[in-house]
Amino acid sequence: MHVGPGSGVPTGLSDPGTTTRLMNVRAYTEGDAETWDAYVRSHPSGTVFHLLTWSDAVRQAYGHRAVHLTAWSDGRLAGVLPLFEIKSLLAGRFLVSVPYATYGGILADSDEAARALLEAAKDLSRAFGAKYLELRHREPNNLDLPEIDRYDTFRKMLPQSPEEVLPSLPRKTRAAARNGIKALGEDAVEIGPEWLDTVYDLYAVTLRRLGSPNYSRRLFHGLRERYGDDCVCLVVRENGSPLAGVVSFVFRDEIVPYFSGCLDEGTPKRANNVMYLRLMEYAVGRGLRWFDFNRTRRDNLGPHKFKQYHGFEPAPLHYQFYLNGAARMPNLSPSNPGYALAGRVWRRLPLWLTRPAGARITKWVP
């Protein structure tokens, strides 16, 4: 069931609406669902996270309240803003677009529509008593909002055929992938929905090793159920035992590897190199043209370099904020020095504790 009635958007916003010149902004309703997703799929800056599918899974897994906004011009949809209200024990109440996603924010046909959506979102922030509004834009814009300068994303076009993927990689990365295939075998990779829980377990182990809480298993299952064949589960095994895995999402002509994990023993065997090589080959074989290696903090040097070694160039992300009650822009990321001790403790806790605890903690850190 799509986000809509019962989402908690103040009725004053949807009737009579917020109007800027000929632009009318109102709350999303279920009747907008088909038009919304068609708009996202056709918009040049649309992402897999702007689809209502993502919102539905988030709401089911975590119970956050959706307060999506739409902009209309002469009866035609001119912009969308997927938006959630978060009540966090760590950061108080805030609005974010989009939770548990690396991209989000406003999609609009014009600066006028974008600004109308922004003003409506600010109104919601004030009405809810939210400390801040966070918009996770991938591209720069003209909204004139303060930004955090912390994350890069990595995107690149794929070759024309699966056979061209390995030769297209930089020399050292190509050698690492070949060494991994030699160590693990040509048939080390399996792809299919039956591997979802395996990837989740690898992901949870990896997040504990990094000192970060994992997302809910229920989110993984909700996304898989809703995205169907556009949710791709891949694992790398050695003698039948999983070493590494990744859950990816397909949107238009690109694939987005999103949740991943690798056991310690997989690192010297280049399991990650094999995993991403085979994922790229799969994507090309499926007719996809882009590989979105996704977000990485600049101070997270290992993953940042790993993506560059695959021939991807970093591009800054534009996470923007409207501060309603907060004195400064928040930092709920692992780079926050205040979380350093918690991270060290987390690494020492048993997995039977961190896995369910992480699923609860991440309700407050979306």
PDB file of N, CA and C in Angstrom, residues 202-214 258-264 267 272 276 295-297 299-304 333-336 339-349 351 354:
ATOM      1  N   LEU A 202      26.078 -11.708   5.768  1.00  0.00           N
ATOM      2  CA  LEU A 202      27.421 -11.200   5.462  1.00  0.00           C
ATOM      3  C   LEU A 202      27.506  -9.701   5.739  1.00  0.00           C
ATOM      4  N   TYR A 203      26.458  -8.993   5.373  1.00  0.00           N
ATOM      5  CA  TYR A 203      26.378  -7.545   5.607  1.00  0.00           C
ATOM      6  C   TYR A 203      26.418  -7.225   7.102  1.00  0.00           C
ATOM      7  N   ALA A 204      25.655  -7.976   7.904  1.00  0.00           N
ATOM      8  CA  ALA A 204      25.607  -7.722   9.343  1.00  0.00           C
ATOM      9  C   ALA A 204      26.965  -7.987   9.998  1.00  0.00           C
ATOM     10  N   VAL A 205      27.645  -9.042   9.567  1.00  0.00           N
ATOM     11  CA  VAL A 205      28.985  -9.333  10.082  1.00  0.00           C
ATOM     12  C   VAL A 205      29.948  -8.194   9.751  1.00  0.00           C
ATOM     13  N   THR A 206      29.867  -7.716   8.509  1.00  0.00           N
ATOM     14  CA  THR A 206      30.767  -6.652   8.065  1.00  0.00           C
ATOM     15  C   THR A 206      30.513  -5.352   8.816  1.00  0.00           C
ATOM     16  N   LEU A 207      29.253  -5.006   9.017  1.00  0.00           N
ATOM     17  CA  LEU A 207      28.945  -3.771   9.740  1.00  0.00           C
ATOM     18  C   LEU A 207      29.432  -3.838  11.184  1.00  0.00           C
ATOM     19  N   ARG A 208      29.315  -4.995  11.805  1.00  0.00           N
ATOM     20  CA  ARG A 208      29.836  -5.125  13.172  1.00  0.00           C
ATOM     21  C   ARG A 208      31.358  -4.918  13.172  1.00  0.00           C
ATOM     22  N   ARG A 209      32.043  -5.503  12.199  1.00  0.00           N
ATOM     23  CA  ARG A 209      33.500  -5.347  12.110  1.00  0.00           C
ATOM     24  C   ARG A 209      33.890  -3.881  11.946  1.00  0.00           C
ATOM     25  N   LEU A 210      33.048  -3.118  11.251  1.00  0.00           N
ATOM     26  CA  LEU A 210      33.311  -1.698  11.030  1.00  0.00           C
ATOM     27  C   LEU A 210      32.849  -0.819  12.185  1.00  0.00           C
ATOM     28  N   GLY A 211      32.148  -1.414  13.148  1.00  0.00           N
ATOM     29  CA  GLY A 211      31.673  -0.653  14.301  1.00  0.00           C
ATOM     30  C   GLY A 211      30.410   0.136  14.038  1.00  0.00           C
ATOM     31  N   SER A 212      29.601  -0.305  13.053  1.00  0.00           N
ATOM     32  CA  SER A 212      28.366   0.396  12.711  1.00  0.00           C
ATOM     33  C   SER A 212      27.168  -0.535  12.850  1.00  0.00           C
ATOM     34  N   PRO A 213      26.001  -0.022  13.229  1.00  0.00           N
ATOM     35  CA  PRO A 213      24.805  -0.866  13.332  1.00  0.00           C
ATOM     36  C   PRO A 213      24.245  -1.211  11.963  1.00  0.00           C
ATOM     37  N   ASN A 214      23.720  -2.409  11.849  1.00  0.00           N
ATOM     38  CA  ASN A 214      23.124  -2.874  10.591  1.00  0.00           C
ATOM     39  C   ASN A 214      21.655  -2.480  10.506  1.00  0.00           C
ATOM     40  N   TYR A 258      24.200  -1.978  -3.431  1.00  0.00           N
ATOM     41  CA  TYR A 258      23.840  -1.142  -2.284  1.00  0.00           C
ATOM     42  C   TYR A 258      24.203  -1.739  -0.929  1.00  0.00           C
ATOM     43  N   PHE A 259      23.758  -2.946  -0.649  1.00  0.00           N
ATOM     44  CA  PHE A 259      24.094  -3.605   0.621  1.00  0.00           C
ATOM     45  C   PHE A 259      25.114  -4.700   0.328  1.00  0.00           C
ATOM     46  N   SER A 260      26.238  -4.673   1.012  1.00  0.00           N
ATOM     47  CA  SER A 260      27.261  -5.680   0.730  1.00  0.00           C
ATOM     48  C   SER A 260      27.973  -6.097   2.005  1.00  0.00           C
ATOM     49  N   GLY A 261      28.652  -7.229   1.922  1.00  0.00           N
ATOM     50  CA  GLY A 261      29.433  -7.718   3.044  1.00  0.00           C
ATOM     51  C   GLY A 261      30.469  -8.708   2.574  1.00  0.00           C
ATOM     52  N   CYS A 262      31.558  -8.815   3.327  1.00  0.00           N
ATOM     53  CA  CYS A 262      32.629  -9.746   2.982  1.00  0.00           C
ATOM     54  C   CYS A 262      33.293 -10.223   4.274  1.00  0.00           C
ATOM     55  N   LEU A 263      33.467 -11.526   4.406  1.00  0.00           N
ATOM     56  CA  LEU A 263      34.152 -12.070   5.568  1.00  0.00           C
ATOM     57  C   LEU A 263      35.642 -11.735   5.501  1.00  0.00           C
ATOM     58  N   ASP A 264      36.302 -11.725   6.657  1.00  0.00           N
ATOM     59  CA  ASP A 264      37.745 -11.434   6.699  1.00  0.00           C
ATOM     60  C   ASP A 264      38.528 -12.363   5.787  1.00  0.00           C
ATOM     61  N   THR A 267      38.960 -11.445   1.975  1.00  0.00           N
ATOM     62  CA  THR A 267      39.791 -10.340   1.501  1.00  0.00           C
ATOM     63  C   THR A 267      41.055 -10.812   0.784  1.00  0.00           C
ATOM     64  N   ASN A 272      35.862  -9.646  -3.050  1.00  0.00           N
ATOM     65  CA  ASN A 272      35.167  -8.418  -3.462  1.00  0.00           C
ATOM     66  C   ASN A 272      35.445  -8.082  -4.918  1.00  0.00           C
ATOM     67  N   TYR A 276      32.365  -7.796  -7.748  1.00  0.00           N
ATOM     68  CA  TYR A 276      31.980  -6.645  -8.563  1.00  0.00           C
ATOM     69  C   TYR A 276      32.253  -6.879 -10.045  1.00  0.00           C
ATOM     70  N   ARG A 295      27.650   5.775  -2.729  1.00  0.00           N
ATOM     71  CA  ARG A 295      28.245   6.773  -1.840  1.00  0.00           C
ATOM     72  C   ARG A 295      29.357   6.196  -0.976  1.00  0.00           C
ATOM     73  N   THR A 296      30.379   7.032  -0.743  1.00  0.00           N
ATOM     74  CA  THR A 296      31.421   6.710   0.227  1.00  0.00           C
ATOM     75  C   THR A 296      31.885   8.006   0.887  1.00  0.00           C
ATOM     76  N   ARG A 297      32.084   7.949   2.215  1.00  0.00           N
ATOM     77  CA  ARG A 297      32.674   9.101   2.897  1.00  0.00           C
ATOM     78  C   ARG A 297      34.119   9.274   2.439  1.00  0.00           C
ATOM     79  N   ASP A 299      36.584  10.337   4.143  1.00  0.00           N
ATOM     80  CA  ASP A 299      37.544   9.908   5.159  1.00  0.00           C
ATOM     81  C   ASP A 299      37.558   8.390   5.339  1.00  0.00           C
ATOM     82  N   ASN A 300      36.695   7.686   4.610  1.00  0.00           N
ATOM     83  CA  ASN A 300      36.674   6.223   4.641  1.00  0.00           C
ATOM     84  C   ASN A 300      37.577   5.743   3.495  1.00  0.00           C
ATOM     85  N   LEU A 301      38.876   5.824   3.727  1.00  0.00           N
ATOM     86  CA  LEU A 301      39.854   5.759   2.639  1.00  0.00           C
ATOM     87  C   LEU A 301      39.857   4.422   1.896  1.00  0.00           C
ATOM     88  N   GLY A 302      39.675   3.311   2.598  1.00  0.00           N
ATOM     89  CA  GLY A 302      39.724   2.007   1.940  1.00  0.00           C
ATOM     90  C   GLY A 302      38.679   1.864   0.848  1.00  0.00           C
ATOM     91  N   PRO A 303      37.384   1.980   1.165  1.00  0.00           N
ATOM     92  CA  PRO A 303      36.358   1.887   0.126  1.00  0.00           C
ATOM     93  C   PRO A 303      36.468   2.980  -0.933  1.00  0.00           C
ATOM     94  N   HIS A 304      36.885   4.181  -0.525  1.00  0.00           N
ATOM     95  CA  HIS A 304      37.026   5.284  -1.482  1.00  0.00           C
ATOM     96  C   HIS A 304      38.070   4.938  -2.537  1.00  0.00           C
ATOM     97  N   SER A 333      26.838  10.285  11.112  1.00  0.00           N
ATOM     98  CA  SER A 333      27.673   9.308  10.423  1.00  0.00           C
ATOM     99  C   SER A 333      28.756   8.773  11.355  1.00  0.00           C
ATOM    100  N   PRO A 334      29.394   7.654  10.978  1.00  0.00           N
ATOM    101  CA  PRO A 334      30.500   7.119  11.789  1.00  0.00           C
ATOM    102  C   PRO A 334      31.695   8.056  11.899  1.00  0.00           C
ATOM    103  N   SER A 335      31.749   9.100  11.059  1.00  0.00           N
ATOM    104  CA  SER A 335      32.858  10.047  11.139  1.00  0.00           C
ATOM    105  C   SER A 335      32.732  10.992  12.325  1.00  0.00           C
ATOM    106  N   ASN A 336      31.588  10.984  12.995  1.00  0.00           N
ATOM    107  CA  ASN A 336      31.378  11.824  14.177  1.00  0.00           C
ATOM    108  C   ASN A 336      32.256  11.314  15.322  1.00  0.00           C
ATOM    109  N   TYR A 339      30.915   9.269  18.273  1.00  0.00           N
ATOM    110  CA  TYR A 339      30.516   7.875  18.147  1.00  0.00           C
ATOM    111  C   TYR A 339      31.704   6.915  18.164  1.00  0.00           C
ATOM    112  N   ALA A 340      32.918   7.443  18.315  1.00  0.00           N
ATOM    113  CA  ALA A 340      34.123   6.600  18.224  1.00  0.00           C
ATOM    114  C   ALA A 340      34.128   5.504  19.292  1.00  0.00           C
ATOM    115  N   LEU A 341      33.832   5.880  20.537  1.00  0.00           N
ATOM    116  CA  LEU A 341      33.827   4.892  21.614  1.00  0.00           C
ATOM    117  C   LEU A 341      32.751   3.846  21.380  1.00  0.00           C
ATOM    118  N   ALA A 342      31.571   4.298  20.971  1.00  0.00           N
ATOM    119  CA  ALA A 342      30.486   3.359  20.698  1.00  0.00           C
ATOM    120  C   ALA A 342      30.884   2.376  19.603  1.00  0.00           C
ATOM    121  N   GLY A 343      31.599   2.868  18.585  1.00  0.00           N
ATOM    122  CA  GLY A 343      32.046   1.990  17.515  1.00  0.00           C
ATOM    123  C   GLY A 343      33.019   0.933  17.997  1.00  0.00           C
ATOM    124  N   ARG A 344      33.933   1.326  18.890  1.00  0.00           N
ATOM    125  CA  ARG A 344      34.906   0.359  19.421  1.00  0.00           C
ATOM    126  C   ARG A 344      34.208  -0.708  20.260  1.00  0.00           C
ATOM    127  N   VAL A 345      33.223  -0.295  21.036  1.00  0.00           N
ATOM    128  CA  VAL A 345      32.470  -1.251  21.850  1.00  0.00           C
ATOM    129  C   VAL A 345      31.668  -2.193  20.948  1.00  0.00           C
ATOM    130  N   TRP A 346      31.055  -1.627  19.912  1.00  0.00           N
ATOM    131  CA  TRP A 346      30.211  -2.415  19.010  1.00  0.00           C
ATOM    132  C   TRP A 346      30.999  -3.557  18.367  1.00  0.00           C
ATOM    133  N   ARG A 347      32.239  -3.294  18.003  1.00  0.00           N
ATOM    134  CA  ARG A 347      33.066  -4.322  17.362  1.00  0.00           C
ATOM    135  C   ARG A 347      33.309  -5.525  18.275  1.00  0.00           C
ATOM    136  N   ARG A 348      33.224  -5.328  19.576  1.00  0.00           N
ATOM    137  CA  ARG A 348      33.514  -6.396  20.534  1.00  0.00           C
ATOM    138  C   ARG A 348      32.270  -7.185  20.942  1.00  0.00           C
ATOM    139  N   LEU A 349      31.113  -6.702  20.568  1.00  0.00           N
ATOM    140  CA  LEU A 349      29.876  -7.370  20.973  1.00  0.00           C
ATOM    141  C   LEU A 349      29.607  -8.586  20.090  1.00  0.00           C
ATOM    142  N   LEU A 351      27.631 -11.206  17.657  1.00  0.00           N
ATOM    143  CA  LEU A 351      26.732 -10.973  16.540  1.00  0.00           C
ATOM    144  C   LEU A 351      25.275 -11.205  16.924  1.00  0.00           C
ATOM    145  N   THR A 354      24.408  -7.745  18.255  1.00  0.00           N
ATOM    146  CA  THR A 354      24.482  -6.582  17.368  1.00  0.00           C
ATOM    147  C   THR A 354      23.454  -6.636  16.247  1.00  0.00           C
TER     148      THR A 354
END
